[in-house]
XYZ file of C-alpha atoms in Angstrom:
284
model
C 31.839 139.974 -12.421
C 30.078 141.352 -15.991
C 27.923 139.034 -18.164
C 30.458 138.880 -20.886
C 32.447 137.249 -18.029
C 30.127 135.269 -16.981
C 29.070 133.851 -20.327
C 33.044 132.813 -20.923
C 33.669 130.857 -17.970
C 30.261 129.117 -18.869
C 31.982 128.504 -22.218
C 35.477 127.245 -21.253
C 33.513 124.423 -18.933
C 31.780 123.359 -21.567
C 34.087 122.918 -22.896
C 36.165 120.987 -21.056
C 33.187 119.091 -19.856
C 32.387 118.071 -23.389
C 35.806 117.317 -24.132
C 35.865 114.842 -20.772
C 33.234 112.855 -21.698
C 34.525 112.816 -25.179
C 37.649 110.979 -23.528
C 34.963 108.826 -21.181
C 32.874 107.762 -24.538
C 35.922 106.810 -26.564
C 37.091 105.104 -23.059
C 33.738 103.341 -23.002
C 34.170 102.027 -26.711
C 37.867 100.917 -26.674
C 37.120 98.552 -23.407
C 35.163 95.993 -24.096
C 38.188 94.901 -26.834
C 40.636 94.797 -24.154
C 38.404 92.687 -21.463
C 37.819 90.325 -24.946
C 41.322 90.118 -26.367
C 42.045 89.421 -22.278
C 39.993 86.655 -22.592
C 40.995 85.500 -25.424
C 44.829 85.250 -23.973
C 43.737 83.090 -20.188
C 41.448 80.631 -21.925
C 44.958 79.987 -24.245
C 46.633 79.850 -21.281
C 44.738 76.491 -20.318
C 45.305 74.945 -22.752
C 48.463 71.935 -22.758
C 52.129 73.032 -23.378
C 52.974 72.209 -26.831
C 55.245 69.999 -25.454
C 52.961 68.105 -23.941
C 51.404 67.276 -27.021
C 53.970 65.007 -27.390
C 54.134 63.464 -24.426
C 50.732 61.488 -26.263
C 52.559 59.889 -28.119
C 53.697 57.069 -25.588
C 49.884 55.872 -24.504
C 49.022 55.818 -27.944
C 52.644 53.683 -28.481
C 51.701 51.633 -25.846
C 47.825 50.748 -27.423
C 50.289 49.925 -30.406
C 52.512 47.845 -29.271
C 50.133 45.595 -27.338
C 47.133 45.693 -30.860
C 50.424 43.648 -31.728
C 50.611 41.592 -29.436
C 47.948 40.164 -29.802
C 47.360 39.836 -33.547
C 51.081 37.642 -32.467
C 49.079 35.735 -29.960
C 46.661 34.824 -31.626
C 49.607 33.921 -35.082
C 50.773 31.798 -32.155
C 47.518 29.830 -31.558
C 47.010 29.338 -35.115
C 50.520 28.182 -35.307
C 49.989 25.984 -32.124
C 47.208 24.468 -33.211
C 48.747 23.252 -37.540
C 51.441 21.659 -34.659
C 49.034 18.980 -33.135
C 47.675 18.769 -36.946
C 50.947 17.432 -37.629
C 50.824 14.719 -35.236
C 48.300 13.047 -36.547
C 48.906 12.661 -40.061
C 49.328 9.307 -41.412
C 53.679 8.027 -40.760
C 55.649 8.595 -44.106
C 58.876 6.893 -44.398
C 62.187 9.033 -44.064
C 63.132 11.658 -46.359
C 66.524 11.178 -48.091
C 67.439 14.933 -48.104
C 68.158 16.403 -44.666
C 66.724 19.815 -45.929
C 63.818 18.190 -46.518
C 63.347 16.671 -42.736
C 63.733 20.597 -41.932
C 60.272 20.629 -42.779
C 59.003 17.734 -41.268
C 59.111 18.278 -37.482
C 56.514 16.802 -35.129
C 55.579 14.978 -38.815
C 54.937 10.828 -38.132
C 57.205 8.770 -39.375
C 57.682 5.468 -39.733
C 61.129 3.173 -39.811
C 61.624 -0.814 -39.443
C 65.466 -1.770 -38.452
C 67.213 -2.260 -34.723
C 68.483 -1.078 -31.390
C 72.062 -0.304 -30.065
C 70.985 -1.265 -26.929
C 74.825 -0.724 -26.392
C 75.412 3.072 -27.236
C 71.683 4.416 -24.671
C 72.248 8.129 -23.972
C 69.955 9.623 -21.308
C 67.361 13.098 -21.091
C 66.805 13.775 -17.552
C 65.618 14.780 -15.470
C 62.066 14.595 -17.703
C 58.590 13.719 -15.763
C 56.468 11.298 -17.629
C 53.781 12.921 -19.932
C 50.696 10.343 -20.261
C 49.167 12.554 -22.493
C 48.738 9.273 -24.917
C 47.015 7.665 -22.537
C 44.203 11.147 -20.940
C 46.322 14.010 -21.119
C 49.233 15.632 -19.878
C 51.671 15.023 -16.752
C 51.409 11.466 -14.218
C 49.367 12.787 -11.441
C 52.952 12.011 -9.094
C 55.170 14.230 -11.707
C 57.322 11.818 -11.230
C 60.921 11.813 -11.559
C 63.225 9.607 -14.673
C 64.963 9.829 -18.013
C 64.167 9.599 -21.779
C 66.158 6.956 -22.559
C 67.504 8.135 -26.382
C 69.169 4.574 -28.703
C 71.037 4.468 -32.743
C 68.547 2.372 -34.756
C 69.335 0.703 -37.837
C 67.413 1.543 -40.428
C 67.411 -2.097 -42.636
C 65.604 -0.836 -45.900
C 67.999 2.402 -46.247
C 71.030 1.208 -44.489
C 70.982 4.335 -42.115
C 71.531 4.814 -38.600
C 68.921 7.000 -36.534
C 68.193 8.051 -33.392
C 64.867 7.120 -31.506
C 64.198 8.628 -28.542
C 62.092 5.423 -27.163
C 60.201 7.279 -24.412
C 60.734 7.754 -20.190
C 61.501 5.542 -17.187
C 62.002 6.272 -13.378
C 65.374 7.300 -12.594
C 65.232 3.722 -10.870
C 64.702 1.689 -14.569
C 67.509 4.053 -15.964
C 70.244 1.001 -15.775
C 69.118 -1.449 -19.427
C 70.182 -3.710 -16.466
C 66.811 -4.016 -14.070
C 64.411 -3.680 -17.704
C 65.507 -6.757 -18.862
C 62.735 -7.345 -21.077
C 62.595 -3.287 -22.575
C 65.677 -4.444 -24.260
C 63.920 -5.794 -27.908
C 66.528 -7.836 -29.781
C 66.127 -8.001 -34.141
C 63.498 -6.256 -35.744
C 60.795 -4.191 -35.400
C 59.188 -1.794 -36.594
C 58.538 1.673 -35.498
C 56.605 5.293 -35.013
C 57.904 8.654 -34.136
C 57.586 12.441 -34.792
C 60.672 14.033 -36.683
C 62.067 16.403 -34.334
C 65.100 18.676 -34.524
C 68.667 20.271 -32.655
C 67.279 22.092 -29.741
C 68.987 25.078 -28.519
C 69.409 25.372 -24.875
C 67.593 26.604 -22.528
C 68.145 29.677 -19.928
C 70.062 28.179 -16.500
C 70.018 24.678 -18.175
C 73.024 23.076 -17.567
C 75.017 21.827 -20.205
C 74.691 18.276 -21.757
C 77.365 16.032 -19.650
C 78.804 13.917 -22.378
C 81.129 12.140 -20.438
C 78.633 10.790 -17.713
C 76.074 9.730 -20.591
C 73.778 13.440 -18.800
C 72.154 15.437 -21.501
C 70.103 18.107 -19.947
C 68.514 18.741 -23.362
C 68.711 17.321 -27.330
C 71.213 18.453 -29.590
C 70.906 16.061 -32.621
C 73.963 17.199 -33.795
C 75.811 15.396 -30.613
C 74.490 12.729 -30.197
C 75.002 11.864 -33.664
C 78.497 12.302 -33.183
C 78.882 10.309 -29.915
C 77.099 7.316 -31.806
C 78.176 7.396 -35.567
C 74.435 7.889 -36.472
C 73.239 10.446 -38.934
C 71.341 14.031 -37.450
C 68.094 12.005 -37.509
C 66.079 12.333 -34.287
C 62.617 10.662 -33.654
C 60.213 10.125 -30.690
C 58.641 7.244 -31.002
C 54.616 7.772 -30.916
C 52.876 4.974 -27.810
C 52.091 3.097 -29.693
C 55.405 1.786 -30.648
C 56.027 1.068 -26.370
C 56.833 -2.727 -25.517
C 56.118 -4.011 -21.875
C 59.087 -3.406 -19.560
C 60.897 -0.363 -22.332
C 60.520 2.903 -21.645
C 57.352 4.411 -21.910
C 56.595 6.279 -25.495
C 54.505 9.200 -27.045
C 57.046 11.652 -24.576
C 56.255 14.653 -27.009
C 55.075 17.277 -25.704
C 53.336 20.099 -28.300
C 54.749 23.433 -26.796
C 55.883 26.483 -27.972
C 56.714 29.783 -25.535
C 53.145 31.919 -25.781
C 54.111 34.046 -23.499
C 51.539 37.232 -25.178
C 49.354 37.699 -22.496
C 51.036 38.743 -20.438
C 52.441 41.062 -22.834
C 49.052 42.658 -23.994
C 47.691 43.614 -20.176
C 51.524 44.985 -19.985
C 51.200 47.029 -22.827
C 47.907 48.641 -21.832
C 47.643 48.181 -18.784
C 50.528 50.595 -20.014
C 48.769 52.972 -22.930
C 45.404 53.067 -19.681
C 48.483 54.658 -16.879
C 49.788 56.620 -19.391
C 46.438 58.393 -21.221
C 45.564 58.812 -17.840
C 48.670 60.925 -16.112
C 48.838 62.499 -19.175
C 44.948 63.746 -18.700
C 45.226 64.448 -14.818
C 49.100 66.611 -15.177
C 47.507 69.008 -17.756
C 43.693 69.242 -17.389
C 42.511 67.585 -14.210
C 44.681 70.115 -12.281
C 44.095 73.459 -14.227
C 41.624 75.772 -12.798
C 38.458 76.381 -14.806
């Protein structure tokens, strides 16, 4: 081979080598960018899908409802406190307007007149409330009835309804308690009570057999030809041998604590479930 041919072959090899080197360098230049893009794509794949963020509204809403129940419970406790304070206010005369009476539940009033014992009605069954003598129900939770009697007010000429108090079942018949059937004019202090709605599972009133299971003031007043004004005698109005007064229980349905526990528990459990589903099980 001549020197010229050898030089020519050598030059071609150099050119091919240079081209291979440039191609390799070019590949090395673009490989890091490709690697970074791949890493970014990998990181984005670890994030929860869009609908997962919407599911976070469930624990958030449950937490909000739990907080709302905390506020409702505080409002209910304040309302019960105000009602208990109302029972300790000085007694006032019964207002002449019925709409004024609607705003006076648990307010003490004082009336003077006489009972019509021939028209007694019985709320039953009822347990003895000994609140005036120490608080709560009787030690044996005795079953009995509350005696509701028409009362003719001598000063206004109106006839109202007075819940005189509790008697045992064996003394529901008025003939078993003749000393408690007070004759003549008396003064009674009682707390104003309004109409009562029948609670679930409570039987309907059996008017024909004089068995009243809930306080239906309108029906009681119509039956006895009285006005729909109903008061519950305080303990101080009890007469020897008669019904035991002071049977009013200041109570409102207050189940907010169980609602608080329910909503907060749901918030915690759903939040943990969301975290476990979309983060905890994702490989790092």
